mmCIF file of N, CA and C in Angstrom:
data_model
loop_
_atom_site.group_PDB
_atom_site.id
_atom_site.type_symbol
_atom_site.label_atom_id
_atom_site.label_comp_id
_atom_site.label_asym_id
_atom_site.label_seq_id
_atom_site.Cartn_x
_atom_site.Cartn_y
_atom_site.Cartn_z
ATOM 1 N N UNK A 1 3.910 -7.271 -21.551
ATOM 2 C CA UNK A 1 2.692 -7.501 -20.893
ATOM 3 C C UNK A 1 2.770 -8.219 -20.219
ATOM 4 N N UNK A 2 3.898 -9.231 -19.790
ATOM 5 C CA UNK A 2 3.927 -9.962 -18.729
ATOM 6 C C UNK A 2 4.994 -8.911 -17.788
ATOM 7 N N UNK A 3 5.594 -8.359 -18.261
ATOM 8 C CA UNK A 3 5.644 -6.842 -16.874
ATOM 9 C C UNK A 3 4.405 -6.956 -16.488
ATOM 10 N N UNK A 4 3.822 -6.270 -16.947
ATOM 11 C CA UNK A 4 1.830 -5.718 -16.689
ATOM 12 C C UNK A 4 1.725 -6.932 -15.757
ATOM 13 N N UNK A 5 1.641 -7.916 -15.621
ATOM 14 C CA UNK A 5 1.013 -9.143 -15.054
ATOM 15 C C UNK A 5 1.625 -8.802 -14.012
ATOM 16 N N UNK A 6 3.210 -9.544 -13.375
ATOM 17 C CA UNK A 6 3.581 -9.539 -12.471
ATOM 18 C C UNK A 6 3.637 -8.460 -11.353
ATOM 19 N N UNK A 7 3.110 -7.250 -12.178
ATOM 20 C CA UNK A 7 3.575 -5.823 -11.939
ATOM 21 C C UNK A 7 1.721 -5.936 -10.617
ATOM 22 N N UNK A 8 0.623 -6.220 -11.466
ATOM 23 C CA UNK A 8 0.038 -6.394 -11.609
ATOM 24 C C UNK A 8 -0.336 -7.468 -9.897
ATOM 25 N N UNK A 9 -0.074 -8.344 -10.193
ATOM 26 C CA UNK A 9 -0.422 -9.493 -9.264
ATOM 27 C C UNK A 9 0.646 -8.730 -7.995
ATOM 28 N N UNK A 10 1.586 -8.342 -8.408
ATOM 29 C CA UNK A 10 2.371 -7.804 -7.384
ATOM 30 C C UNK A 10 1.309 -6.922 -5.657
ATOM 31 N N UNK A 11 0.491 -6.485 -6.504
ATOM 32 C CA UNK A 11 -0.651 -5.512 -6.543
ATOM 33 C C UNK A 11 -1.867 -5.966 -5.213
ATOM 34 N N UNK A 12 -1.719 -6.945 -6.345
ATOM 35 C CA UNK A 12 -2.819 -7.463 -5.744
ATOM 36 C C UNK A 12 -2.506 -8.881 -4.807
ATOM 37 N N UNK A 13 -1.641 -9.333 -4.606
ATOM 38 C CA UNK A 13 -1.129 -10.080 -3.463
ATOM 39 C C UNK A 13 -1.313 -9.344 -1.803
ATOM 40 N N UNK A 14 -2.288 -10.001 -0.751
ATOM 41 C CA UNK A 14 -2.091 -9.125 0.528
ATOM 42 C C UNK A 14 -0.585 -9.297 1.270
ATOM 43 N N UNK A 15 0.364 -10.253 0.400
ATOM 44 C CA UNK A 15 1.382 -10.266 1.213
ATOM 45 C C UNK A 15 2.726 -9.442 -0.050
ATOM 46 N N UNK A 16 2.339 -8.551 -0.486
ATOM 47 C CA UNK A 16 3.729 -7.409 -1.527
ATOM 48 C C UNK A 16 4.820 -7.141 -0.489
ATOM 49 N N UNK A 17 4.632 -6.670 0.827
ATOM 50 C CA UNK A 17 5.874 -6.433 1.004
ATOM 51 C C UNK A 17 6.213 -7.670 2.077
ATOM 52 N N UNK A 18 6.045 -8.444 1.329
ATOM 53 C CA UNK A 18 6.300 -10.177 2.347
ATOM 54 C C UNK A 18 6.154 -9.682 4.141
ATOM 55 N N UNK A 19 4.798 -9.481 3.988
ATOM 56 C CA UNK A 19 4.419 -9.184 5.372
ATOM 57 C C UNK A 19 2.944 -9.192 5.544
ATOM 58 N N UNK A 20 2.431 -10.255 5.669
ATOM 59 C CA UNK A 20 0.750 -10.377 5.822
ATOM 60 C C UNK A 20 -0.147 -9.452 6.599
ATOM 61 N N UNK A 21 -0.438 -8.282 6.144
ATOM 62 C CA UNK A 21 -0.528 -6.525 6.457
ATOM 63 C C UNK A 21 -1.772 -7.393 6.966
ATOM 64 N N UNK A 22 -2.895 -7.615 6.150
ATOM 65 C CA UNK A 22 -4.336 -7.716 7.425
ATOM 66 C C UNK A 22 -4.168 -8.391 8.266
ATOM 67 N N UNK A 23 -3.104 -9.377 8.557
ATOM 68 C CA UNK A 23 -3.082 -10.137 10.265
ATOM 69 C C UNK A 23 -1.599 -9.616 11.030
ATOM 70 N N UNK A 24 -1.285 -7.802 10.631
ATOM 71 C CA UNK A 24 -0.520 -7.665 11.622
ATOM 72 C C UNK A 24 -1.504 -6.799 12.674
ATOM 73 N N UNK A 25 -0.491 -6.893 13.747
ATOM 74 C CA UNK A 25 -1.496 -6.424 14.607
ATOM 75 C C UNK A 25 -0.759 -5.443 15.124
ATOM 76 N N UNK A 26 0.344 -5.507 15.570
ATOM 77 C CA UNK A 26 0.884 -3.790 15.545
ATOM 78 C C UNK A 26 0.502 -3.118 14.834
ATOM 79 N N UNK A 27 0.054 -1.945 14.745
ATOM 80 C CA UNK A 27 -0.092 0.129 14.421
ATOM 81 C C UNK A 27 1.042 0.365 14.943
ATOM 82 N N UNK A 28 1.694 1.421 13.625
ATOM 83 C CA UNK A 28 2.184 2.465 13.615
ATOM 84 C C UNK A 28 1.666 3.594 14.329
ATOM 85 N N UNK A 29 2.074 4.977 14.958
ATOM 86 C CA UNK A 29 1.503 5.883 15.248
ATOM 87 C C UNK A 29 1.623 6.388 14.261
ATOM 88 N N UNK A 30 2.140 7.203 13.569
ATOM 89 C CA UNK A 30 2.324 7.471 12.439
ATOM 90 C C UNK A 30 2.968 6.776 11.115
ATOM 91 N N UNK A 31 2.509 7.013 9.761
ATOM 92 C CA UNK A 31 3.314 6.048 8.438
ATOM 93 C C UNK A 31 3.041 7.680 7.257
ATOM 94 N N UNK A 32 4.536 7.812 7.366
ATOM 95 C CA UNK A 32 4.044 9.084 5.589
ATOM 96 C C UNK A 32 4.500 7.989 4.329
ATOM 97 N N UNK A 33 3.967 8.529 3.272
ATOM 98 C CA UNK A 33 3.306 7.880 2.238
ATOM 99 C C UNK A 33 4.114 8.608 1.278
ATOM 100 N N UNK A 34 4.897 8.557 0.663
ATOM 101 C CA UNK A 34 5.372 10.159 -0.826
ATOM 102 C C UNK A 34 5.206 9.301 -1.658
ATOM 103 N N UNK A 35 5.097 10.134 -2.901
ATOM 104 C CA UNK A 35 4.285 9.822 -4.308
ATOM 105 C C UNK A 35 4.041 11.276 -5.253
ATOM 106 N N UNK A 36 3.298 10.841 -6.275
ATOM 107 C CA UNK A 36 2.619 11.355 -7.122
ATOM 108 C C UNK A 36 1.252 11.100 -7.505
ATOM 109 N N UNK A 37 0.261 11.695 -6.735
ATOM 110 C CA UNK A 37 -0.997 11.174 -6.907
ATOM 111 C C UNK A 37 -1.585 12.008 -7.807
ATOM 112 N N UNK A 38 -1.117 12.558 -8.532
ATOM 113 C CA UNK A 38 -1.757 13.691 -9.311
ATOM 114 C C UNK A 38 -3.249 12.906 -10.245
ATOM 115 N N UNK A 39 -2.788 11.871 -10.739
ATOM 116 C CA UNK A 39 -3.288 11.305 -11.172
ATOM 117 C C UNK A 39 -3.830 9.510 -10.365
ATOM 118 N N UNK A 40 -4.875 9.393 -9.793
ATOM 119 C CA UNK A 40 -5.203 8.432 -8.354
ATOM 120 C C UNK A 40 -5.732 7.462 -9.355
ATOM 121 N N UNK A 41 -5.227 6.177 -8.923
ATOM 122 C CA UNK A 41 -5.524 5.078 -10.077
ATOM 123 C C UNK A 41 -5.721 3.886 -8.606
ATOM 124 N N UNK A 42 -6.004 2.446 -9.184
ATOM 125 C CA UNK A 42 -5.834 1.999 -8.093
ATOM 126 C C UNK A 42 -4.796 1.509 -7.250
ATOM 127 N N UNK A 43 -3.887 1.507 -7.847
ATOM 128 C CA UNK A 43 -2.607 1.121 -7.408
ATOM 129 C C UNK A 43 -2.473 2.469 -5.520
ATOM 130 N N UNK A 44 -2.409 3.208 -6.520
ATOM 131 C CA UNK A 44 -2.541 4.310 -5.013
ATOM 132 C C UNK A 44 -3.587 3.877 -4.117
ATOM 133 N N UNK A 45 -4.878 4.179 -4.929
ATOM 134 C CA UNK A 45 -5.866 3.418 -3.453
ATOM 135 C C UNK A 45 -5.500 2.168 -2.805
ATOM 136 N N UNK A 46 -4.936 1.476 -3.203
ATOM 137 C CA UNK A 46 -4.673 -0.391 -2.345
ATOM 138 C C UNK A 46 -3.026 0.293 -1.093
ATOM 139 N N UNK A 47 -2.517 0.753 -1.818
ATOM 140 C CA UNK A 47 -1.555 1.946 -1.298
ATOM 141 C C UNK A 47 -1.266 2.777 -0.054
ATOM 142 N N UNK A 48 -2.318 3.895 -0.251
ATOM 143 C CA UNK A 48 -2.995 4.150 0.759
ATOM 144 C C UNK A 48 -4.184 3.129 1.399
ATOM 145 N N UNK A 49 -4.262 2.217 1.295
ATOM 146 C CA UNK A 49 -5.079 0.963 2.685
ATOM 147 C C UNK A 49 -4.751 1.347 3.257
ATOM 148 N N UNK A 50 -3.406 -0.128 2.681
ATOM 149 C CA UNK A 50 -2.669 -0.861 3.301
ATOM 150 C C UNK A 50 -1.696 0.115 4.326
ATOM 151 N N UNK A 51 -1.651 1.464 4.175
ATOM 152 C CA UNK A 51 -1.013 2.368 4.810
ATOM 153 C C UNK A 51 -1.674 3.130 5.911
ATOM 154 N N UNK A 52 -3.175 2.958 5.941
ATOM 155 C CA UNK A 52 -3.911 3.969 6.900
ATOM 156 C C UNK A 52 -4.648 1.984 8.146
ATOM 157 N N UNK A 53 -4.240 0.793 7.033
ATOM 158 C CA UNK A 53 -4.189 -0.799 8.483
ATOM 159 C C UNK A 53 -3.118 -0.543 9.254
ATOM 160 N N UNK A 54 -1.511 0.577 8.522
ATOM 161 C CA UNK A 54 -0.336 -0.022 9.553
ATOM 162 C C UNK A 54 -0.699 1.315 10.282
ATOM 163 N N UNK A 55 -0.814 2.889 10.395
ATOM 164 C CA UNK A 55 -0.472 3.305 11.110
ATOM 165 C C UNK A 55 -1.948 4.115 11.251
ATOM 166 N N UNK A 56 -1.866 4.930 12.621
ATOM 167 C CA UNK A 56 -3.694 5.167 13.341
ATOM 168 C C UNK A 56 -2.911 6.782 12.290
ATOM 169 N N UNK A 57 -2.094 7.552 12.182
ATOM 170 C CA UNK A 57 -1.637 8.939 11.076
ATOM 171 C C UNK A 57 -1.197 8.555 10.060
ATOM 172 N N UNK A 58 -1.359 8.718 8.758
ATOM 173 C CA UNK A 58 -1.004 8.694 7.809
ATOM 174 C C UNK A 58 -1.080 10.435 6.912
ATOM 175 N N UNK A 59 0.163 10.267 6.639
ATOM 176 C CA UNK A 59 0.140 11.675 6.478
ATOM 177 C C UNK A 59 0.828 11.582 4.846
ATOM 178 N N UNK A 60 0.634 12.071 3.745
ATOM 179 C CA UNK A 60 0.696 11.728 2.526
ATOM 180 C C UNK A 60 1.590 13.161 1.933
ATOM 181 N N UNK A 61 2.340 12.958 1.684
ATOM 182 C CA UNK A 61 3.126 14.539 0.661
ATOM 183 C C UNK A 61 3.856 14.137 -0.871
#
């Protein structure tokens, strides 16, 4: 259970990559995101939302 709380807080934080992404002014032209999205959950949603914040084009594979 402790691991779950740490993992949950990891993704709930706005700075989980070490960079405050909501304050990032630079945007990449393209961002690629890979993973298994067969059962979409809130973690996937947050990952994709950050990808769209960072890039003009987002490729999901």
